[in-house]
Structures are given as C-alpha cells and as structure tokens.
PDB file of C-alpha atoms in Angstrom:
ATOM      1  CA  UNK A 129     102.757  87.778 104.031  1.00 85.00           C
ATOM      2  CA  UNK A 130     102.186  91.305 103.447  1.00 87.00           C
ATOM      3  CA  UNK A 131     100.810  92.370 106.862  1.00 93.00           C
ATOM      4  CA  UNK A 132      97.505  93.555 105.079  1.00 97.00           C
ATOM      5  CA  UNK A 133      94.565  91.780 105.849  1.00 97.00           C
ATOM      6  CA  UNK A 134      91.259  91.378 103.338  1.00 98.00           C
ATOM      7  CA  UNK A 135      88.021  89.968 104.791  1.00 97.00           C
ATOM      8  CA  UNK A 136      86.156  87.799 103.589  1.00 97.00           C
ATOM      9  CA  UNK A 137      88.280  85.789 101.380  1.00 96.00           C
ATOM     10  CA  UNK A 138      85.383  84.428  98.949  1.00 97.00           C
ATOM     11  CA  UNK A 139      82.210  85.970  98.833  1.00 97.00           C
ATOM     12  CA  UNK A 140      78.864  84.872  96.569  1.00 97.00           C
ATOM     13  CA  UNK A 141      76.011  86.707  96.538  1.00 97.00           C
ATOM     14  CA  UNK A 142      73.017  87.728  93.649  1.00 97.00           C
ATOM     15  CA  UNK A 143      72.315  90.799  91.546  1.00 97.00           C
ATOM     16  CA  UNK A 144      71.025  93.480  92.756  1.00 97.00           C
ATOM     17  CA  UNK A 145      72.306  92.773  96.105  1.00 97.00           C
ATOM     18  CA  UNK A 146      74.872  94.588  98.575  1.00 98.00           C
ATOM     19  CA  UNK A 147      78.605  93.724 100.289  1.00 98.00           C
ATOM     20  CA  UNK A 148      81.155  95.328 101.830  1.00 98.00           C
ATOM     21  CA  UNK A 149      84.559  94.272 101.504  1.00 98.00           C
ATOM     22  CA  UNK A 150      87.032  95.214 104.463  1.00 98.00           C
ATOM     23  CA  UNK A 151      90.740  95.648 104.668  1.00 98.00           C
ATOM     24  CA  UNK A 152      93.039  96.141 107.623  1.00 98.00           C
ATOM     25  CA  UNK A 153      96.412  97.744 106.340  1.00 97.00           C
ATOM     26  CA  UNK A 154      99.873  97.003 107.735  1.00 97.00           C
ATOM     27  CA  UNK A 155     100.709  98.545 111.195  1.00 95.00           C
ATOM     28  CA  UNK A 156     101.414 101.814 110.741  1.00 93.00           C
ATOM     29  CA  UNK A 157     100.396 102.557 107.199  1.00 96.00           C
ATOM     30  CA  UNK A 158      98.184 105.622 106.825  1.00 96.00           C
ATOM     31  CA  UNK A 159      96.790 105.328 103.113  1.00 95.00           C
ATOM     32  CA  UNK A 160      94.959 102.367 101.488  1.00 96.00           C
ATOM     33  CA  UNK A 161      93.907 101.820  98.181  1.00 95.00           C
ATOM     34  CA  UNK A 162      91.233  99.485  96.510  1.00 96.00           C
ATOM     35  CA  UNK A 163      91.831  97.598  93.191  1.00 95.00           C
ATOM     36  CA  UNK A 164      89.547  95.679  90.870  1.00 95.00           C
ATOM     37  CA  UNK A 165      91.101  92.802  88.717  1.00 93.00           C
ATOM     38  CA  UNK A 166      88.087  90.793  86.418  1.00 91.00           C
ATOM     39  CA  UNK A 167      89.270  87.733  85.050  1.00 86.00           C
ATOM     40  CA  UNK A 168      92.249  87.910  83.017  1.00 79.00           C
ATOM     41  CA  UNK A 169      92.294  91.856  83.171  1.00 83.00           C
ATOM     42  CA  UNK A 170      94.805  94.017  84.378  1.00 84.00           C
ATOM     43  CA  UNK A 171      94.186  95.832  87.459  1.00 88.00           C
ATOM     44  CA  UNK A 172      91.800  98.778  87.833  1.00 90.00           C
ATOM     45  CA  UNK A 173      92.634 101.348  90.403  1.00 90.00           C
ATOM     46  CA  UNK A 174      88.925 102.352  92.264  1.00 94.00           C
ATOM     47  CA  UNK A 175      89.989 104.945  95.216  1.00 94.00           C
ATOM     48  CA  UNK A 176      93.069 105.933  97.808  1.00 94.00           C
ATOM     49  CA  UNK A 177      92.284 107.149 101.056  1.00 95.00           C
ATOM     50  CA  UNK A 178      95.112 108.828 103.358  1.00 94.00           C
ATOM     51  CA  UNK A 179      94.620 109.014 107.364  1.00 95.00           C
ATOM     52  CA  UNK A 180      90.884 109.005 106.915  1.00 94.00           C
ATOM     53  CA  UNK A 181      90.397 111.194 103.838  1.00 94.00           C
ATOM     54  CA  UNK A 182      89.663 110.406 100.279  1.00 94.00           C
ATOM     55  CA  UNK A 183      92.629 110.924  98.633  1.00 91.00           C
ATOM     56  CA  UNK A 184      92.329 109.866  95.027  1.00 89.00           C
ATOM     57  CA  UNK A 185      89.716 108.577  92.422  1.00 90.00           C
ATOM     58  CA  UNK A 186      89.873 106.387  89.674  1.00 88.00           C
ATOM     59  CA  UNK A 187      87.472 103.813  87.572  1.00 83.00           C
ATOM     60  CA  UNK A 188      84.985 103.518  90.519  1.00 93.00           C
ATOM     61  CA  UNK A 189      81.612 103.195  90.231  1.00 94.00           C
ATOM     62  CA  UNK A 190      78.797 105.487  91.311  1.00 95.00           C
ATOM     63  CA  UNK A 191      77.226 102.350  92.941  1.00 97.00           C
ATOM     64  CA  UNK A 192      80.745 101.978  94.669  1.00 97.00           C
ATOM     65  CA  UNK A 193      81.591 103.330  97.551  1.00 97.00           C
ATOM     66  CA  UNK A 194      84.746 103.331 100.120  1.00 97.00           C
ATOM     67  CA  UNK A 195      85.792 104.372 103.792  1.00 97.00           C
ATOM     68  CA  UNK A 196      88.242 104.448 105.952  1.00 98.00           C
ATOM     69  CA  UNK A 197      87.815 104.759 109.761  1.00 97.00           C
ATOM     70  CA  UNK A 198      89.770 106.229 112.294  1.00 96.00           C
ATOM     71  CA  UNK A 199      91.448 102.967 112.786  1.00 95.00           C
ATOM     72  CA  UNK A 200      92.334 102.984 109.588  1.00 97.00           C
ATOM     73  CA  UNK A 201      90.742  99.755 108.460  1.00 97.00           C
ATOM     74  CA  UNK A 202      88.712 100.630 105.606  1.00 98.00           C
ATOM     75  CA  UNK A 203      85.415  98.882 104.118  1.00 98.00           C
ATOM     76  CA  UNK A 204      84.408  99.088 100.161  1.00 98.00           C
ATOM     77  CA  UNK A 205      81.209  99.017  99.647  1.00 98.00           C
ATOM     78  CA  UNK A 206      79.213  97.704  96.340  1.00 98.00           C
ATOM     79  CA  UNK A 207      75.719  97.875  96.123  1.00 97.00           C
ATOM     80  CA  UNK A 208      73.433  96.604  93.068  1.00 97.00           C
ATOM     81  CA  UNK A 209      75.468  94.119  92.245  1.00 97.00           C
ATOM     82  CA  UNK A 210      75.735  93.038  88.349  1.00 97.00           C
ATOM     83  CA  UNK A 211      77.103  90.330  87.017  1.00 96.00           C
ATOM     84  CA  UNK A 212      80.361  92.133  86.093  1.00 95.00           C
ATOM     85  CA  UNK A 213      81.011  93.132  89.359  1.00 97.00           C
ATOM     86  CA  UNK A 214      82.612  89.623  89.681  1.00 97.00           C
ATOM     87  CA  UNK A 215      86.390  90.098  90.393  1.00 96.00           C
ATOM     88  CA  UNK A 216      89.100  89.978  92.483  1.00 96.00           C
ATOM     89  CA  UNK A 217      89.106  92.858  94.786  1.00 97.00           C
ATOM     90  CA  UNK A 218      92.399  94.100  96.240  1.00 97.00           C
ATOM     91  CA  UNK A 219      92.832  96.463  98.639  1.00 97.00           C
ATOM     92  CA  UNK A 220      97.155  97.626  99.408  1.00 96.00           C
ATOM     93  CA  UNK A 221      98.637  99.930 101.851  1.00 96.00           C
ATOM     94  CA  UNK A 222     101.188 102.333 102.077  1.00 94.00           C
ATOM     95  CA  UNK A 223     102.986 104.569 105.067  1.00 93.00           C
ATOM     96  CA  UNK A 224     102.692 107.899 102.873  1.00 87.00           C
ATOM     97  CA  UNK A 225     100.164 109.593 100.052  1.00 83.00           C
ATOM     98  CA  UNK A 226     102.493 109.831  97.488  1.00 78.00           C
ATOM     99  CA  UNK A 227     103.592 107.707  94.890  1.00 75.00           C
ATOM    100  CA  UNK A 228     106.594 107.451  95.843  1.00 79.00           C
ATOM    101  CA  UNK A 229     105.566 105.088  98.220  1.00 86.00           C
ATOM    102  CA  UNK A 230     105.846 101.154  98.248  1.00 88.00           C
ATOM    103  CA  UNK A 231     102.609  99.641  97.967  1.00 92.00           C
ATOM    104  CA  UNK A 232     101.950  96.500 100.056  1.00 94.00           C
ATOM    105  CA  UNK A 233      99.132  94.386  98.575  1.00 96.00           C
ATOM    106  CA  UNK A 234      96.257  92.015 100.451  1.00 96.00           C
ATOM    107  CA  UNK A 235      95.804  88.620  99.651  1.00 95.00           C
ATOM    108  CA  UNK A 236      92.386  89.911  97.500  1.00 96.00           C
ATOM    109  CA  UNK A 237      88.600  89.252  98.023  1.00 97.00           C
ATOM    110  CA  UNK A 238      87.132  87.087  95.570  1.00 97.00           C
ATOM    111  CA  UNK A 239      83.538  88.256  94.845  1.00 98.00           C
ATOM    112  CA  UNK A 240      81.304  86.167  92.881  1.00 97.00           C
ATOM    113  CA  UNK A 241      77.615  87.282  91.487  1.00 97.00           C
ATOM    114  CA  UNK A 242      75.457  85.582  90.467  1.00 96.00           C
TER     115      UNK A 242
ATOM    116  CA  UNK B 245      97.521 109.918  77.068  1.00 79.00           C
ATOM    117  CA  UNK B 246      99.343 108.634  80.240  1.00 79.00           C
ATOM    118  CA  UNK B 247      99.979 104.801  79.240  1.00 89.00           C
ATOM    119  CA  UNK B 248     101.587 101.795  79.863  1.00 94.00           C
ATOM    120  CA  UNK B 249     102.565  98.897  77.214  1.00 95.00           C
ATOM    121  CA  UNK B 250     103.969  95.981  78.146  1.00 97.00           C
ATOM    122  CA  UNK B 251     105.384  93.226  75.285  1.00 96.00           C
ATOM    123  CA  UNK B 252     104.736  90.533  75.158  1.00 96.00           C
ATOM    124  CA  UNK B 253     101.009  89.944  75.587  1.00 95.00           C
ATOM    125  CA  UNK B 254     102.319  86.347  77.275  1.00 96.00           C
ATOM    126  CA  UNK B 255     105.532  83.972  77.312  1.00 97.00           C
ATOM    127  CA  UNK B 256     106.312  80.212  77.248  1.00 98.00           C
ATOM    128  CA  UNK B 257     109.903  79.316  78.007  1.00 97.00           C
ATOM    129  CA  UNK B 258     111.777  76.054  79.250  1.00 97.00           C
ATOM    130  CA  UNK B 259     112.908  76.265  83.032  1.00 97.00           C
ATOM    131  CA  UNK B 260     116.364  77.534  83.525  1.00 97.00           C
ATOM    132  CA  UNK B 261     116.464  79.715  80.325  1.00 97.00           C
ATOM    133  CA  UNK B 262     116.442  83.861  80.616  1.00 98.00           C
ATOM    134  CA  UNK B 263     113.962  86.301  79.188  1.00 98.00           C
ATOM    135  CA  UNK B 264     113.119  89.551  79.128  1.00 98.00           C
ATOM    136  CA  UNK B 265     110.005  91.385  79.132  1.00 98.00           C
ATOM    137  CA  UNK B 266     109.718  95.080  77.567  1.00 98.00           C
ATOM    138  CA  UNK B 267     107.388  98.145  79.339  1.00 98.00           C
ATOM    139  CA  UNK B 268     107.314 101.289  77.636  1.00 97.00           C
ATOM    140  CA  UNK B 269     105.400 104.430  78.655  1.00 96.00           C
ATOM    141  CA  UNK B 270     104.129 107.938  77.830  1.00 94.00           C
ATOM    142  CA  UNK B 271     103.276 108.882  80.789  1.00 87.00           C
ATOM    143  CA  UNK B 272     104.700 112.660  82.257  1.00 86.00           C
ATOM    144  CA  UNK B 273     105.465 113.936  84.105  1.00 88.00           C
ATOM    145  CA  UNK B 274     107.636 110.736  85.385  1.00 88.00           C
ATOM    146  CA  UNK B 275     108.332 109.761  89.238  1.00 88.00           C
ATOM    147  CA  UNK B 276     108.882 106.292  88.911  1.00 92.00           C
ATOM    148  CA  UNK B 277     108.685 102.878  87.536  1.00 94.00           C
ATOM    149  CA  UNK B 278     108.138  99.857  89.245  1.00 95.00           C
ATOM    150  CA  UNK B 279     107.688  96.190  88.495  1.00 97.00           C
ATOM    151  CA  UNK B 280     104.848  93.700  90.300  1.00 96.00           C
ATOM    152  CA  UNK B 281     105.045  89.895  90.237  1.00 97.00           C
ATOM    153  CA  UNK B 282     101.326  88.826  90.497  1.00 95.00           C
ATOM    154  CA  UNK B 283     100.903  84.881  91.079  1.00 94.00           C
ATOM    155  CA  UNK B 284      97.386  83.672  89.818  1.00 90.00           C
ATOM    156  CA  UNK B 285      94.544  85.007  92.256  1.00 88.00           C
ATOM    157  CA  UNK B 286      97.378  86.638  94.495  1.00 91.00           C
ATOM    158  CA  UNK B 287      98.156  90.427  94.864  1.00 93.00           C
ATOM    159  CA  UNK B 288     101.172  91.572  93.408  1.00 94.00           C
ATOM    160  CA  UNK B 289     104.472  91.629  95.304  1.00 94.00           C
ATOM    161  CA  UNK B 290     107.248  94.447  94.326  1.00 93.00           C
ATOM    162  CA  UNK B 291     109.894  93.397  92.210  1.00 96.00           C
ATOM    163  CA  UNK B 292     111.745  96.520  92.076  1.00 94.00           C
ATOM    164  CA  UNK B 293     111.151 100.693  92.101  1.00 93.00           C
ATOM    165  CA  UNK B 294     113.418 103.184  89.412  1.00 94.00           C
ATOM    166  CA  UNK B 295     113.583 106.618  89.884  1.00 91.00           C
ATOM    167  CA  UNK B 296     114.481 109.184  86.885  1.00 86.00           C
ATOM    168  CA  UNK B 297     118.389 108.843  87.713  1.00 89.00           C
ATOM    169  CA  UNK B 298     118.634 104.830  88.392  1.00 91.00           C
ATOM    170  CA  UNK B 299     119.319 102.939  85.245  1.00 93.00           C
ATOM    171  CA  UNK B 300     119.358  99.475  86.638  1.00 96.00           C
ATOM    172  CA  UNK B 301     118.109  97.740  89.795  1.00 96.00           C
ATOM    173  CA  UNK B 302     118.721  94.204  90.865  1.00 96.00           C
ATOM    174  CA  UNK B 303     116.700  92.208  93.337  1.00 95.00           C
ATOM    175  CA  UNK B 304     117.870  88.237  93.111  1.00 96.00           C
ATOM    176  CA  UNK B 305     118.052  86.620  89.443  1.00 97.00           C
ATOM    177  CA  UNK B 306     115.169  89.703  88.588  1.00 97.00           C
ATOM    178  CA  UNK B 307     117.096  92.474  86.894  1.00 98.00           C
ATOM    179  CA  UNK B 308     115.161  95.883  85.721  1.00 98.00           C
ATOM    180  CA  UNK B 309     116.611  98.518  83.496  1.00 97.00           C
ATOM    181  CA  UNK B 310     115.047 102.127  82.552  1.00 97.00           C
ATOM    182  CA  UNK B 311     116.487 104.699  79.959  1.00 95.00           C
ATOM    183  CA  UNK B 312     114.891 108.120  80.899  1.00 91.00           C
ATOM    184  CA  UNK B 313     115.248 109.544  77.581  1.00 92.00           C
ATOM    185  CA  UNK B 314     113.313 106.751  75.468  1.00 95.00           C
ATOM    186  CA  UNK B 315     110.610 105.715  78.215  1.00 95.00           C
ATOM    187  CA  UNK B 316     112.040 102.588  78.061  1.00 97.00           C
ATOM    188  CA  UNK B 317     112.077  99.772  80.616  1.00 97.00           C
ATOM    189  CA  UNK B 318     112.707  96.071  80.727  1.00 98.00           C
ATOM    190  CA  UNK B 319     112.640  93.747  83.308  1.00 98.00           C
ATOM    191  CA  UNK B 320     115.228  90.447  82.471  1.00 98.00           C
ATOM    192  CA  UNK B 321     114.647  87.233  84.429  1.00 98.00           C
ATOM    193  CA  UNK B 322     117.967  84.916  84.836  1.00 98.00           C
ATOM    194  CA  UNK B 323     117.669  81.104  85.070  1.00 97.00           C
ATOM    195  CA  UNK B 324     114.214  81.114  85.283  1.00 97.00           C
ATOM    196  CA  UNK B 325     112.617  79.079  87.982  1.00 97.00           C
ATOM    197  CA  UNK B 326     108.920  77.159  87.435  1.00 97.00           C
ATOM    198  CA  UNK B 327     107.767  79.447  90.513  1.00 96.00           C
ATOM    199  CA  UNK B 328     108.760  82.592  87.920  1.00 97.00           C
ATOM    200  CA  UNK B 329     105.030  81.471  86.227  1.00 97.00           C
ATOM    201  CA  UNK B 330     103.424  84.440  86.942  1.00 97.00           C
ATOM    202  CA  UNK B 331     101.918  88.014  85.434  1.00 96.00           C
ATOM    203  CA  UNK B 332     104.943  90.501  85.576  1.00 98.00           C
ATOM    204  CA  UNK B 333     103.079  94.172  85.517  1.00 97.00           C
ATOM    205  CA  UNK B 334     104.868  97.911  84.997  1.00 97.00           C
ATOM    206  CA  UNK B 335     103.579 100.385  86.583  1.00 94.00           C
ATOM    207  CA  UNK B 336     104.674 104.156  85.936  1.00 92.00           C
ATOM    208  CA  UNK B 337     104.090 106.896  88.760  1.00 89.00           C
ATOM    209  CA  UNK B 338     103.350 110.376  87.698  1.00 85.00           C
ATOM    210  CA  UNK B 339     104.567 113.233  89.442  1.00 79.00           C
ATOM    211  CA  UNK B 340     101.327 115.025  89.726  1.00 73.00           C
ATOM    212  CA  UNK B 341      99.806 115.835  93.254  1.00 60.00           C
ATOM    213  CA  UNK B 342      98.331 112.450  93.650  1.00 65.00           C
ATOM    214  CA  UNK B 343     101.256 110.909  92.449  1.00 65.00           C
ATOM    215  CA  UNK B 344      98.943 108.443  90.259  1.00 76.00           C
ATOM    216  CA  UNK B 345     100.020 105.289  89.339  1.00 84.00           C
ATOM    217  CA  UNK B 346      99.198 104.097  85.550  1.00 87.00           C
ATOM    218  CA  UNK B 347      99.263  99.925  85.848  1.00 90.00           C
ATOM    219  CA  UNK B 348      99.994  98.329  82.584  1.00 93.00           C
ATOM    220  CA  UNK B 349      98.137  95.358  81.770  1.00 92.00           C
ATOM    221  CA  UNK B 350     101.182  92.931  82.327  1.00 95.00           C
ATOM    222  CA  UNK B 351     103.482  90.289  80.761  1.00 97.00           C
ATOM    223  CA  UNK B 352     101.734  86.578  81.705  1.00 96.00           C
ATOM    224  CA  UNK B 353     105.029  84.036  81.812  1.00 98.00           C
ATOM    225  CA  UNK B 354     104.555  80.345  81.890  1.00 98.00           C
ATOM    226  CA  UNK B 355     107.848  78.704  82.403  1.00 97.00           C
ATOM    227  CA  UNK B 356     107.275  75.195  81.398  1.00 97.00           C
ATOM    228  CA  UNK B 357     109.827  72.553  83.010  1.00 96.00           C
TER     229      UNK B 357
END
C-alpha cells in the first residue's frame, strides 16, 4: 500500500458526459501528479501540482482539467467524455517538486465510456 | 528529442531463469533513471533510482545498471519468480526546472512456470 488514495475505483459513464476523479496523496506529500494509461499503452503524464499550484503540464486535454486544494487532495476533472477517454487514471505523490523525488503511485481509477 | 526505448517490446521465460531487459535514452540534460514494476491494472511501484555517478543499484534479486557515457541502462532479474509477470518501465528525469520525467513505454514479462 502506497498511502495514496484514488476515489472511485471504477467509474462508467456516457459520452459527452462529466467526472471528476479524486486523489488523496500520502501524509505529508506536497505535489501530486495525474497519469493516463489506455489499454496496453504506456503511461501519459497529464499535470503536477506542488502545495496548491500547477506545477507542470503535459499531454492533457483542453477538456481536462485538475486541482489541488489546500488539503492537498486534488480532483481531475474530464468533461465531454469520448470514447477514448477510457483508461486507467493514476494519480502519485511526492514530498518535493523536483524530479528528484520518489514518486508514490495510487491504486488507479478505472474510467469506462461508453 | 527527449526519449525513452525500452527492448524488448515483451518477454516469455520459464520460472527460475534470469533476464535482462535493456532502456536506452536521449534525453539531456540527465538527473536520473529509474525503473517501475507495474502489475496489470496496478500503479507502478519503484524498483530502483540512478543518479549520473551510480553505476549499479540492487534492490532484492532486481539488479539495475547505467553507463553515463552511452545512455545505457539495463535492469537484470535473477531467478525469476511467477509474481515477476509484470510491465517493467524506465523512466529518465531531466534536469530542467520541472525536472520532467520521460516514461518509456515498458518491457511486458510473462514468466511462465
């Protein structure tokens, strides 16, 4: 067990709908980062935040979006769903910015649309 | 280009025997490399992190090399084990200010008993 926490587990929904994934990083860990892994594919880094801020950027999508609150849990939001959007969505955490940082990952969200 | 290759695409070999999986990358300037064991629909655990000056790094029967100079690394599994079936994925830090992480698409292993 990790210590990072991904909510729901499974989700199922239609296109052109909206979800929001959330993630609870491990006590202590400031940054979190999203992942998206389609079926069979490598993963795609979508978006870091650090202590609240966005951080860094990669393959996400303008219909994508991503926060994290004071708390630090953070919530990624997809709206108008499309049939590729199914995936496994991971979300890690880390106790620094950098890359130089471990990265501790979530047991995933898997996101089905249909 | 910043990228990551791993070889090979995927594996098949009979419990108890050793492999060795190859990762080489372009990617600069370098931080670190680190290797990910991802079971099917699980997130990837940490094998192992490399900085520029470490040219081996052990963590149980998983061994992980890196020559510097060739962007070279490999990650050799001893006595394999059936719970070894899994994607084993490189990933190569760059020393930039968001310290970015370039995944490579990963090794799938299927040790067959």
């Amino acid at each position: 067990d990790s210590g990072v926490t991904q909510t729901p587990k499974h989700l199922i929904t239609a296109t052109g709908q909206r979800v929001t994934l959330r993630c609870s990083p491990r006590s202590g860990d400031l940054s979190v980062y999203w992942y998206q892994q389609s079926l069979d594919q490598g993963l795609q880094f979508l978006i870091q935040y650090y202590n609240g801020e966005e951080r860094a950027k990669g393959n996400i999508l303008e219909r994508f979006s991503a926060q994290q609150f004071p708390d630090l849990h953070s919530e990624l939001n997809l709206s108008s769903l499309e049939l590729g959007d199914s995936a496994l969505y991971f979300c890690a955490s880390s106790p620094g910015a950098g890359g130089s940082y471990e990265q501790y990952f979530g047991p995933g969200t898997r996101l089905t649309v249909t | 280009k910043n990228q990551v290759e791993q070889s090979p695409q995927s594996l098949i070999i009979l419990e108890g025997k050793n492999c060795t999986l190859q990762c080489n990358y372009t990617v600069s300037p370098f931080s670190n490399l680190r290797w990910y064991k991802q079971d099917t629909g699980r997130g990837p655990v940490s094998l192992t992190i490399m900085t520029f000056s470490e040219n081996t790094k052990s963590n149980g029967r998983y061994t992980a090399t890196l020559d510097a100079d060739t962007k070279q690394s490999s990650l050799h599994i001893t006595a394999s084990q059936l719970s070894d079936s899994a994607s084993y994925i490189c990933v190569v830090s760059r020393m930039d200010s968001n310290y970015q992480l370039i995944w490579g698409a990963g090794t799938k292993l299927i040790i067959k008993p």
